[in-house]
């Protein structure tokens, strides 16, 4: 089934996702603040719009993929935004990672404007976006979710409805909490092993085979041993996400001592000017805390 | 190749490991302070000794599997211990989880007494011990390690030499650091998700499919949702191990803020009298910190 889709926000994640929707047979019109990205979508078989209004005209599904909560509010609520121009009855899918409370508020306004809102943040990174293999955690109504299943299948593999509006963002926040913490713990373990002169490659192999095994260990362990922190997912974005999860936990009265500590460590990397490193670069601040930078092999 | 093995310490882990060595064709003589365990090994085709001296007489490989550092020191160094009675040239494999510095010291004394010491703590729990599927992280000499490969293969699957004497214990300490932290982070994430009314079963499914995925999430997530904390690996033992890793990190000048925090949280569970719970029961102290005990579904 071919769906008429507006795709707003064609960045590192958005552009390959929009291209995959074109490949899946959908009619995709893209809009981006810097217009050359929309031209790249047009070259791949989509269409380029020069405004949000033009992009959403006649669209059955409107997708947003922008950096942060204020960006979603602006693109949806401004007078030249989505709600002012979308066709009533269209489904709005927000793939951005934003605050759950903002997701709930904007979803409510979208519903009042006659749209069907789904918050649907993704996990899997740029490679997952290119491969169409993202995990998608969706908040919203069951019937709205089911009606756009084929659109989700154009960009993702593990697609799960986790609860009402905002729930997708809540699960994404939990995802970022676990990932950040697992990175920090792996960094502490690697520094500990190096300090004792252990064969760290062999150690990571045996650790990965037991209860300490994780996707973070598999994907980030060698980067730490190599001191190779090219992004990947940048620390400055994980810093934004830790702000979301610590704030949302406080709102809900949930006490998260480990996540709060790792949030502070990530904040330190950003303050040091290392926010452009991959999030595994959290290693560097732990290395420096122990005065070990440059002293280990 | 059948090896004459003395197995000292026939507890929850030691007895099934000794039985697996019998099944693998080795001649295994067991000793345990409470003698009924040795009788159970004898019923399974091994032999029961009534003293360490009797157990190690003529043994080519001497295995110890006891709870803590002082237990290893006692069984090895006391006047009725292993070093006083072992045949020179025998290999000593210590499967216990103890302090790396104590492992190094006792290994040195064992070498002076003519033994070949290997520190070889295991990961995989009681089920891994029963199934002969443990991960074994070994510290010692390459030639000593290779000479007893068939003995290791009787109890484990992933068997890795990670460095010189003490290195096995260092890697095990890193293992316990990561596992404890991953449990704590998962507990914080689950409490966060519950507070927001998310479908936690679906959430864990989608989290497990992405970068947040881990063995801890797979094996402990449902136990947290169910509030089912039967051991498994007891918190009081993980508390002992966090003492090892925090102390060893301090000795080496490695700063581990996340592991130190989780060590304090585990200490709290033990102080509350919950040391007998599975280590996933760390959840309970985080739940109580947020005042959520009994308030969530």
Coordinates of C-alpha atoms in Angstrom, one line a residue:
Chain A
X1 CA 0.0 0.0 0.0
X2 CA 1.5 3.3 -1.1
X3 CA 1.0 6.1 1.4
X4 CA 1.4 9.9 0.8
X5 CA 4.0 10.9 3.4
X6 CA 5.4 14.3 4.5
X7 CA 8.9 13.9 6.1
X8 CA 10.2 16.9 8.0
X9 CA 13.7 16.9 9.2
X10 CA 16.2 15.2 6.8
X11 CA 19.3 15.0 9.0
X12 CA 21.7 12.1 9.6
X13 CA 18.8 9.9 10.7
X14 CA 15.9 11.5 8.8
X15 CA 17.3 11.4 5.2
X16 CA 18.1 7.7 5.1
X17 CA 14.8 6.9 6.8
X18 CA 12.9 9.0 4.2
X19 CA 14.9 7.3 1.4
X20 CA 13.9 3.9 2.8
X21 CA 10.2 5.0 2.7
X22 CA 10.6 5.9 -1.0
X23 CA 12.2 2.5 -1.6
X24 CA 9.2 0.8 0.1
X25 CA 6.9 2.4 -2.5
X26 CA 5.6 5.4 -0.6
X27 CA 5.2 8.9 -2.1
X28 CA 7.5 11.0 0.2
X29 CA 7.7 14.7 0.1
X30 CA 10.6 16.0 2.2
X31 CA 11.2 19.4 4.0
X32 CA 14.4 20.5 5.7
X33 CA 15.5 24.0 6.9
X34 CA 18.6 23.7 4.8
X35 CA 17.0 22.8 1.4
X36 CA 19.9 20.8 -0.1
X37 CA 18.8 17.8 2.0
X38 CA 15.4 17.9 0.4
X39 CA 17.0 18.0 -3.0
X40 CA 18.9 14.8 -2.1
X41 CA 15.6 13.1 -1.3
X42 CA 14.2 14.3 -4.6
X43 CA 17.2 12.7 -6.4
X44 CA 16.4 9.5 -4.6
X45 CA 12.8 9.4 -6.0
X46 CA 11.0 11.6 -3.4
X47 CA 9.9 15.2 -3.8
X48 CA 11.3 18.4 -2.2
X49 CA 9.1 20.9 -0.5
X50 CA 10.2 24.5 0.2
X51 CA 7.9 24.9 3.3
X52 CA 6.1 22.8 5.9
X53 CA 2.8 23.9 4.4
X54 CA 3.8 22.5 1.0
X55 CA 5.2 19.3 2.5
X56 CA 2.0 18.4 4.5
X57 CA -0.5 19.3 1.8
X58 CA -2.5 16.2 1.1
X59 CA -0.3 14.0 3.2
X60 CA -1.9 10.9 4.9
X61 CA 1.1 10.5 7.2
X62 CA 3.3 13.4 8.5
X63 CA 6.7 12.4 10.0
X64 CA 8.9 14.6 12.1
X65 CA 12.6 13.8 12.9
X66 CA 14.1 16.9 14.5
X67 CA 16.8 17.3 17.3
X68 CA 15.0 18.4 20.5
X69 CA 11.7 19.3 22.3
X70 CA 11.7 23.0 21.2
X71 CA 12.2 21.9 17.6
X72 CA 9.1 19.6 17.7
X73 CA 7.1 22.4 19.3
X74 CA 8.2 24.9 16.7
X75 CA 7.6 22.6 13.7
X76 CA 4.2 21.6 15.0
X77 CA 2.8 24.6 16.7
X78 CA 4.2 27.7 14.9
X79 CA 1.8 29.5 12.6
X80 CA 3.6 28.2 9.6
X81 CA 3.8 24.7 11.2
X82 CA 2.2 21.4 10.8
X83 CA -1.0 21.9 12.8
X84 CA -1.9 25.0 10.8
X85 CA -1.6 23.2 7.4
X86 CA -2.1 19.4 7.9
X87 CA -5.2 17.6 6.5
X88 CA -7.6 16.5 9.3
X89 CA -7.4 12.8 9.7
X90 CA -3.7 12.5 8.9
X91 CA -1.4 10.5 11.2
X92 CA 1.5 12.4 12.8
X93 CA 4.5 10.2 13.6
X94 CA 7.2 11.9 15.7
X95 CA 10.5 9.9 15.4
X96 CA 12.4 12.7 17.4
X97 CA 13.7 12.0 20.9
X98 CA 12.1 14.5 23.2
X99 CA 10.7 15.0 26.7
X100 CA 7.8 12.7 27.4
X101 CA 5.8 15.6 28.9
X102 CA 6.2 17.7 25.8
X103 CA 5.3 14.7 23.7
X104 CA 2.0 14.4 25.6
X105 CA 1.3 18.1 25.3
X106 CA 1.9 18.4 21.6
X107 CA 0.0 15.1 21.0
X108 CA -3.0 16.6 22.7
X109 CA -2.9 19.7 20.5
X110 CA -2.4 17.5 17.4
X111 CA -5.5 15.5 18.4
X112 CA -7.5 18.7 18.9
X113 CA -6.4 19.7 15.4
X114 CA -7.8 16.4 14.0
X115 CA -4.6 14.5 13.7
X116 CA -3.7 11.0 15.0
X117 CA -0.5 11.4 17.0
X118 CA 2.1 8.7 17.6
X119 CA 5.4 9.4 19.4
X120 CA 7.8 6.9 18.0
X121 CA 11.5 7.5 18.9
X122 CA 14.0 5.1 17.4
X123 CA 17.1 3.3 18.5
X124 CA 19.8 1.8 16.3
X125 CA 21.8 4.9 15.1
X126 CA 22.8 6.0 11.6
X127 CA 23.6 2.5 10.5
X128 CA 20.2 1.3 11.7
X129 CA 18.5 4.1 9.8
X130 CA 20.4 3.3 6.6
X131 CA 19.6 -0.4 6.9
X132 CA 16.0 0.2 7.7
X133 CA 16.6 -1.9 10.9
X134 CA 15.7 0.6 13.6
X135 CA 13.9 -0.4 16.9
X136 CA 10.8 1.8 17.2
X137 CA 9.1 2.4 20.6
X138 CA 5.6 3.8 20.0
X139 CA 3.2 5.7 22.2
X140 CA -0.4 6.3 21.2
X141 CA -3.7 4.6 20.3
X142 CA -3.7 1.0 19.2
X143 CA -5.9 1.6 16.1
X144 CA -3.7 4.6 15.0
X145 CA -0.6 2.4 15.4
X146 CA -2.0 -0.5 13.4
X147 CA -3.1 1.8 10.6
X148 CA 0.4 2.9 9.8
X149 CA 2.2 -0.4 10.4
X150 CA 3.5 -0.5 6.8
X151 CA 5.1 2.9 7.2
X152 CA 6.9 1.8 10.4
X153 CA 8.0 -1.3 8.6
X154 CA 9.7 0.9 5.9
X155 CA 12.2 2.1 8.5
X156 CA 12.4 -0.4 11.4
X157 CA 12.5 -4.0 12.4
X158 CA 11.5 -4.2 16.1
X159 CA 8.3 -2.1 16.2
X160 CA 6.4 -2.2 19.6
X161 CA 3.5 -0.2 20.9
X162 CA 4.4 0.4 24.6
X163 CA 1.5 2.5 25.9
X164 CA -0.5 5.7 25.5
X165 CA 0.8 9.0 24.1
X166 CA 4.3 9.9 25.5
X167 CA 5.1 6.2 26.3
X168 CA 7.4 5.9 23.3
X169 CA 9.5 8.8 24.7
X170 CA 9.4 7.3 28.2
X171 CA 10.9 4.1 26.9
X172 CA 13.5 5.9 24.8
X173 CA 14.5 7.8 27.9
X174 CA 14.9 4.5 29.8
X175 CA 16.9 3.2 26.8
X176 CA 19.3 6.2 27.0
X177 CA 19.6 5.7 30.8
X178 CA 20.7 2.1 30.4
X179 CA 23.0 2.7 27.5
X180 CA 24.8 5.6 29.2
X181 CA 25.2 3.7 32.4
X182 CA 26.4 0.5 30.7
X183 CA 29.0 2.6 28.8
X184 CA 30.2 4.2 32.0
X185 CA 30.5 0.8 33.8
X186 CA 32.4 -0.7 30.9
X187 CA 34.8 2.2 30.9
X188 CA 35.4 1.7 34.7
X189 CA 36.0 -2.0 34.1
X190 CA 38.4 -1.4 31.2
X191 CA 40.4 1.2 33.2
X192 CA 40.5 -1.3 36.1
X193 CA 41.8 -4.1 33.9
X194 CA 44.4 -1.9 32.2
X195 CA 45.7 -0.8 35.6
X196 CA 46.3 -4.4 36.5
X197 CA 48.1 -5.2 33.3
X198 CA 45.5 -7.8 32.2
X199 CA 45.2 -8.8 28.5
X200 CA 42.2 -6.6 27.9
X201 CA 41.2 -8.1 24.6
X202 CA 41.0 -11.6 26.1
X203 CA 39.3 -10.2 29.2
X204 CA 36.5 -8.5 27.1
X205 CA 36.0 -11.8 25.3
X206 CA 35.4 -13.8 28.5
X207 CA 33.4 -11.0 30.0
X208 CA 31.2 -10.9 26.9
X209 CA 30.5 -14.6 27.3
X210 CA 29.0 -14.3 30.8
X211 CA 26.4 -12.3 32.7
X212 CA 28.5 -9.1 32.0
X213 CA 27.8 -9.4 28.3
X214 CA 25.9 -6.6 26.6
X215 CA 25.4 -4.8 23.3
X216 CA 27.5 -2.0 24.7
X217 CA 30.4 -4.3 25.5
X218 CA 30.2 -5.8 22.0
X219 CA 30.0 -2.5 20.2
X220 CA 32.0 -0.1 22.4
X221 CA 34.6 -2.3 24.2
X222 CA 37.2 -2.3 21.3
X223 CA 36.7 1.5 20.8
X224 CA 37.8 2.0 24.4
X225 CA 40.8 -0.3 24.1
X226 CA 41.7 1.6 20.9
X227 CA 40.9 5.1 22.3
X228 CA 38.9 5.6 19.1
X229 CA 35.9 7.7 19.8
X230 CA 34.7 8.9 16.3
X231 CA 30.9 9.2 16.3
X232 CA 28.5 7.4 16.1
X233 CA 26.1 8.9 18.5
X234 CA 27.5 12.1 19.9
X235 CA 28.0 12.8 23.6
X236 CA 26.2 16.1 23.3
X237 CA 23.1 14.3 22.2
X238 CA 23.3 11.8 25.0
X239 CA 23.8 14.8 27.3
X240 CA 20.5 16.2 26.1
X241 CA 18.8 12.8 26.6
X242 CA 20.2 12.5 30.2
X243 CA 18.6 15.9 30.8
X244 CA 15.3 14.4 29.6
X245 CA 15.5 11.2 31.8
X246 CA 16.8 12.9 35.0
X247 CA 14.1 15.6 34.7
X248 CA 11.3 13.1 33.9
X249 CA 12.4 10.8 36.8
X250 CA 12.3 13.8 39.2
X251 CA 8.8 14.7 37.9
X252 CA 7.6 11.2 38.6
X253 CA 9.4 10.8 41.9
X254 CA 11.7 8.1 40.8
X255 CA 15.2 8.1 42.4
X256 CA 18.0 7.2 40.0
X257 CA 21.4 7.5 41.7
X258 CA 23.3 5.6 39.0
X259 CA 21.8 7.4 36.1
X260 CA 22.3 10.8 37.8
X261 CA 26.0 10.0 38.4
X262 CA 26.5 9.1 34.7
X263 CA 24.6 12.2 33.7
X264 CA 27.1 14.3 35.6
X265 CA 30.0 12.5 34.0
X266 CA 28.5 13.0 30.5
X267 CA 27.9 16.7 31.4
X268 CA 31.6 16.9 32.2
X269 CA 32.6 15.6 28.7
X270 CA 30.4 18.3 27.1
X271 CA 31.8 21.0 29.4
X272 CA 35.4 19.9 28.4
X273 CA 34.5 20.4 24.8
X274 CA 34.3 16.7 24.0
X275 CA 30.6 16.7 23.1
X276 CA 31.4 15.8 19.5
X277 CA 32.9 12.4 20.5
X278 CA 31.0 9.2 20.3
X279 CA 29.2 8.4 23.5
X280 CA 31.8 5.7 24.3
X281 CA 34.1 8.7 24.7
X282 CA 32.6 9.0 28.2
X283 CA 35.7 6.8 28.8
X284 CA 37.9 9.8 28.6
X285 CA 36.4 11.6 31.6
X286 CA 36.7 8.5 33.7
X287 CA 40.3 8.0 32.5
X288 CA 41.1 11.6 33.5
X289 CA 39.3 11.3 36.9
X290 CA 41.8 8.6 37.7
X291 CA 44.7 10.7 36.4
X292 CA 45.4 7.9 33.9
X293 CA 45.2 9.7 30.6
X294 CA 48.4 8.9 28.7
X295 CA 49.7 6.7 31.5
X296 CA 48.2 3.4 30.2
X297 CA 49.0 1.3 27.2
Chain B
X1 CA 43.3 -38.3 29.6
X2 CA 42.3 -39.1 33.1
X3 CA 43.8 -36.8 35.8
X4 CA 43.9 -37.5 39.5
X5 CA 42.2 -34.5 41.0
X6 CA 41.6 -33.3 44.6
X7 CA 38.6 -31.1 44.9
X8 CA 38.3 -29.0 48.0
X9 CA 35.1 -27.1 48.7
X10 CA 31.9 -28.9 47.6
X11 CA 29.3 -26.2 48.0
X12 CA 26.6 -25.0 45.6
X13 CA 29.1 -24.5 42.8
X14 CA 31.8 -27.0 43.8
X15 CA 29.8 -30.2 44.1
X16 CA 28.3 -30.0 40.5
X17 CA 31.7 -29.0 39.1
X18 CA 33.4 -32.0 40.9
X19 CA 30.6 -34.3 39.6
X20 CA 31.2 -33.0 36.0
X21 CA 34.9 -33.8 36.4
X22 CA 34.0 -37.4 37.4
X23 CA 31.7 -37.6 34.4
X24 CA 34.6 -36.4 32.2
X25 CA 36.6 -39.5 33.3
X26 CA 38.8 -38.0 36.0
X27 CA 39.6 -39.6 39.4
X28 CA 38.2 -37.0 41.8
X29 CA 38.7 -37.1 45.5
X30 CA 36.6 -34.5 47.3
X31 CA 37.0 -32.8 50.7
X32 CA 34.5 -30.5 52.4
X33 CA 34.3 -29.2 56.0
X34 CA 30.9 -30.7 56.4
X35 CA 31.6 -34.3 55.2
X36 CA 28.1 -35.2 53.8
X37 CA 29.0 -33.2 50.7
X38 CA 32.0 -35.4 50.1
X39 CA 29.8 -38.5 50.5
X40 CA 27.5 -37.2 47.8
X41 CA 30.5 -36.9 45.5
X42 CA 31.5 -40.5 46.4
X43 CA 27.9 -41.7 45.4
X44 CA 28.5 -40.0 42.0
X45 CA 31.6 -42.0 41.3
X46 CA 34.3 -39.9 43.1
X47 CA 36.0 -40.5 46.4
X48 CA 35.5 -38.9 49.8
X49 CA 38.5 -37.7 51.8
X50 CA 38.3 -36.8 55.5
X51 CA 41.1 -34.3 55.5
X52 CA 42.9 -32.0 53.0
X53 CA 46.0 -34.1 53.5
X54 CA 44.1 -37.2 52.4
X55 CA 42.5 -35.4 49.4
X56 CA 45.7 -34.0 48.0
X57 CA 47.8 -37.2 48.4
X58 CA 49.1 -38.1 44.9
X59 CA 46.8 -35.5 43.2
X60 CA 48.1 -34.1 39.9
X61 CA 45.6 -31.2 40.1
X62 CA 44.3 -29.7 43.2
X63 CA 41.2 -27.5 42.9
X64 CA 39.8 -25.2 45.5
X65 CA 36.3 -23.6 45.5
X66 CA 35.7 -21.8 48.8
X67 CA 33.8 -18.6 49.6
X68 CA 36.4 -15.9 50.3
X69 CA 40.0 -14.8 50.5
X70 CA 40.6 -15.9 54.2
X71 CA 39.2 -19.3 53.3
X72 CA 41.7 -19.7 50.4
X73 CA 44.5 -18.6 52.7
X74 CA 43.4 -21.1 55.4
X75 CA 43.0 -24.1 53.1
X76 CA 46.3 -23.4 51.4
X77 CA 48.6 -22.1 54.1
X78 CA 47.4 -23.7 57.4
X79 CA 49.6 -26.4 58.8
X80 CA 47.1 -29.0 57.8
X81 CA 46.6 -27.3 54.5
X82 CA 47.4 -27.9 50.8
X83 CA 50.9 -26.6 50.7
X84 CA 52.0 -28.8 53.6
X85 CA 50.7 -32.0 51.9
X86 CA 50.6 -31.5 48.1
X87 CA 53.0 -33.4 45.8
X88 CA 55.5 -31.0 44.2
X89 CA 54.7 -30.5 40.6
X90 CA 51.0 -30.6 41.0
X91 CA 48.8 -27.8 39.5
X92 CA 46.7 -25.8 41.9
X93 CA 43.5 -24.3 40.3
X94 CA 41.6 -21.9 42.5
X95 CA 38.1 -21.4 41.2
X96 CA 37.1 -19.2 44.2
X97 CA 36.4 -15.5 43.8
X98 CA 38.9 -13.7 46.0
X99 CA 41.0 -10.5 46.2
X100 CA 43.5 -10.3 43.3
X101 CA 46.3 -9.3 45.7
X102 CA 45.6 -12.3 47.9
X103 CA 45.6 -14.5 44.8
X104 CA 49.0 -13.2 43.9
X105 CA 50.4 -13.7 47.4
X106 CA 49.1 -17.3 47.8
X107 CA 50.2 -18.1 44.2
X108 CA 53.7 -17.0 45.1
X109 CA 53.8 -19.3 48.2
X110 CA 52.4 -22.1 46.2
X111 CA 55.1 -21.7 43.6
X112 CA 57.7 -21.7 46.3
X113 CA 56.3 -25.0 47.5
X114 CA 56.7 -26.5 44.0
X115 CA 53.1 -26.1 42.8
X116 CA 51.9 -24.5 39.5
X117 CA 49.2 -22.0 40.5
X118 CA 46.3 -20.8 38.3
X119 CA 43.7 -18.4 39.6
X120 CA 40.6 -19.4 37.7
X121 CA 37.3 -17.8 39.0
X122 CA 34.2 -18.7 37.1
X123 CA 31.0 -17.0 35.9
X124 CA 27.7 -18.6 35.1
X125 CA 26.2 -19.4 38.4
X126 CA 24.8 -22.7 39.8
X127 CA 23.1 -23.6 36.5
X128 CA 26.4 -23.0 34.6
X129 CA 28.2 -25.2 37.1
X130 CA 25.6 -28.0 36.7
X131 CA 25.7 -27.7 32.9
X132 CA 29.5 -27.6 32.7
X133 CA 29.1 -24.4 30.8
X134 CA 31.0 -21.9 33.0
X135 CA 33.1 -19.0 31.7
X136 CA 36.6 -19.4 33.3
X137 CA 39.0 -16.4 33.5
X138 CA 42.5 -17.7 34.2
X139 CA 45.6 -16.0 35.6
X140 CA 49.0 -17.8 35.5
X141 CA 51.6 -19.2 33.2
X142 CA 50.7 -20.2 29.7
X143 CA 52.4 -23.7 29.9
X144 CA 50.6 -24.4 33.2
X145 CA 47.3 -23.3 31.7
X146 CA 47.7 -25.5 28.6
X147 CA 48.7 -28.5 30.6
X148 CA 45.3 -28.7 32.4
X149 CA 43.1 -27.6 29.5
X150 CA 41.2 -30.9 29.7
X151 CA 40.4 -30.3 33.3
X152 CA 39.0 -26.8 32.6
X153 CA 37.0 -28.3 29.7
X154 CA 35.3 -30.6 32.2
X155 CA 33.6 -27.7 34.0
X156 CA 33.5 -24.8 31.5
X157 CA 32.9 -23.6 27.9
X158 CA 34.6 -20.2 27.5
X159 CA 38.1 -20.7 29.0
X160 CA 40.5 -17.8 28.5
X161 CA 44.0 -17.1 29.9
X162 CA 43.9 -13.3 30.6
X163 CA 47.4 -12.7 32.1
X164 CA 49.8 -13.5 34.9
X165 CA 48.9 -14.7 38.4
X166 CA 46.0 -12.7 39.9
X167 CA 44.6 -11.7 36.5
X168 CA 41.8 -14.1 36.6
X169 CA 40.6 -12.5 39.8
X170 CA 41.1 -9.1 38.3
X171 CA 38.8 -10.0 35.4
X172 CA 36.3 -11.6 37.8
X173 CA 36.2 -8.4 39.8
X174 CA 35.5 -6.4 36.6
X175 CA 32.8 -8.9 35.8
X176 CA 31.1 -8.3 39.1
X177 CA 31.5 -4.5 38.7
X178 CA 29.7 -4.6 35.3
X179 CA 27.0 -7.1 36.4
X180 CA 26.1 -5.1 39.6
X181 CA 26.0 -1.9 37.7
X182 CA 23.9 -3.3 34.9
X183 CA 21.4 -4.6 37.4
X184 CA 21.2 -1.3 39.2
X185 CA 20.6 0.6 35.9
X186 CA 18.0 -1.9 34.8
X187 CA 16.2 -1.5 38.1
X188 CA 16.2 2.3 37.7
X189 CA 14.9 2.0 34.2
X190 CA 12.1 -0.4 35.3
X191 CA 11.0 1.9 38.1
X192 CA 11.0 4.8 35.7
X193 CA 8.9 2.9 33.2
X194 CA 6.4 1.7 35.9
X195 CA 6.0 5.2 37.2
X196 CA 4.9 6.4 33.8
X197 CA 2.5 3.5 33.3
X198 CA 4.2 2.1 30.3
X199 CA 3.6 -1.5 29.3
X200 CA 6.8 -2.8 30.9
X201 CA 6.8 -6.2 29.2
X202 CA 6.7 -4.6 25.8
X203 CA 9.2 -2.0 26.8
X204 CA 11.8 -4.6 27.9
X205 CA 11.3 -6.4 24.6
X206 CA 12.1 -3.3 22.6
X207 CA 14.9 -2.2 24.9
X208 CA 16.5 -5.7 24.6
X209 CA 16.5 -5.4 20.8
X210 CA 18.6 -2.2 20.8
X211 CA 21.9 -0.9 22.3
X212 CA 20.4 -1.2 25.8
X213 CA 20.3 -5.0 25.4
X214 CA 22.3 -7.2 27.8
X215 CA 22.4 -10.5 29.5
X216 CA 21.3 -8.8 32.7
X217 CA 18.2 -7.4 30.9
X218 CA 17.4 -10.8 29.5
X219 CA 17.9 -12.7 32.7
X220 CA 16.8 -10.3 35.4
X221 CA 14.2 -8.0 33.8
X222 CA 11.3 -10.3 34.3
X223 CA 12.3 -11.0 37.9
X224 CA 12.0 -7.3 38.5
X225 CA 8.6 -7.0 36.9
X226 CA 7.5 -10.0 38.9
X227 CA 9.2 -8.8 42.2
X228 CA 10.6 -12.4 42.3
X229 CA 14.1 -12.4 43.9
X230 CA 14.8 -16.0 44.8
X231 CA 18.5 -16.7 44.4
X232 CA 20.4 -17.3 42.1
X233 CA 23.5 -15.5 43.1
X234 CA 23.0 -13.9 46.5
X235 CA 23.4 -10.2 47.3
X236 CA 25.6 -11.0 50.2
X237 CA 28.2 -12.6 47.9
X238 CA 27.9 -9.7 45.4
X239 CA 28.5 -7.4 48.4
X240 CA 31.7 -9.3 49.2
X241 CA 32.8 -9.0 45.5
X242 CA 32.1 -5.2 45.4
X243 CA 34.4 -4.9 48.4
X244 CA 37.0 -6.7 46.4
X245 CA 36.6 -4.5 43.3
X246 CA 36.4 -1.2 45.1
X247 CA 39.4 -2.0 47.3
X248 CA 41.4 -3.2 44.3
X249 CA 40.5 -0.1 42.3
X250 CA 41.6 2.1 45.2
X251 CA 44.9 0.2 45.4
X252 CA 45.5 0.7 41.7
X253 CA 44.4 4.4 41.7
X254 CA 41.4 3.8 39.4
X255 CA 38.4 6.0 40.1
X256 CA 35.1 4.2 39.7
X257 CA 32.2 6.5 40.6
X258 CA 29.4 4.3 39.2
X259 CA 30.7 1.0 40.7
X260 CA 31.2 2.8 44.1
X261 CA 27.6 4.0 44.0
X262 CA 26.2 0.5 43.2
X263 CA 28.5 -1.0 45.9
X264 CA 26.8 1.3 48.4
X265 CA 23.3 0.3 47.2
X266 CA 24.2 -3.4 47.5
X267 CA 25.6 -2.7 51.0
X268 CA 22.3 -1.2 51.9
X269 CA 20.4 -4.4 50.9
X270 CA 22.7 -6.4 53.1
X271 CA 22.3 -4.1 56.1
X272 CA 18.5 -4.3 55.7
X273 CA 18.7 -8.0 56.0
X274 CA 18.1 -8.8 52.3
X275 CA 21.5 -10.3 51.6
X276 CA 19.9 -13.6 50.9
X277 CA 18.0 -12.3 47.9
X278 CA 19.1 -12.8 44.3
X279 CA 21.4 -9.9 43.2
X280 CA 18.5 -8.7 41.1
X281 CA 16.9 -7.9 44.4
X282 CA 19.1 -4.7 44.3
X283 CA 15.8 -3.5 42.8
X284 CA 14.2 -3.4 46.2
X285 CA 16.5 -0.8 47.6
X286 CA 16.1 1.5 44.6
X287 CA 12.3 1.0 44.8
X288 CA 12.4 2.0 48.5
X289 CA 14.7 5.0 47.9
X290 CA 11.9 6.4 45.7
X291 CA 9.3 5.5 48.2
X292 CA 7.6 3.3 45.6
X293 CA 7.5 0.0 47.5
X294 CA 3.9 -1.2 47.3
X295 CA 2.7 1.8 45.3
X296 CA 3.4 0.4 41.8
X297 CA 1.7 -2.4 40.0

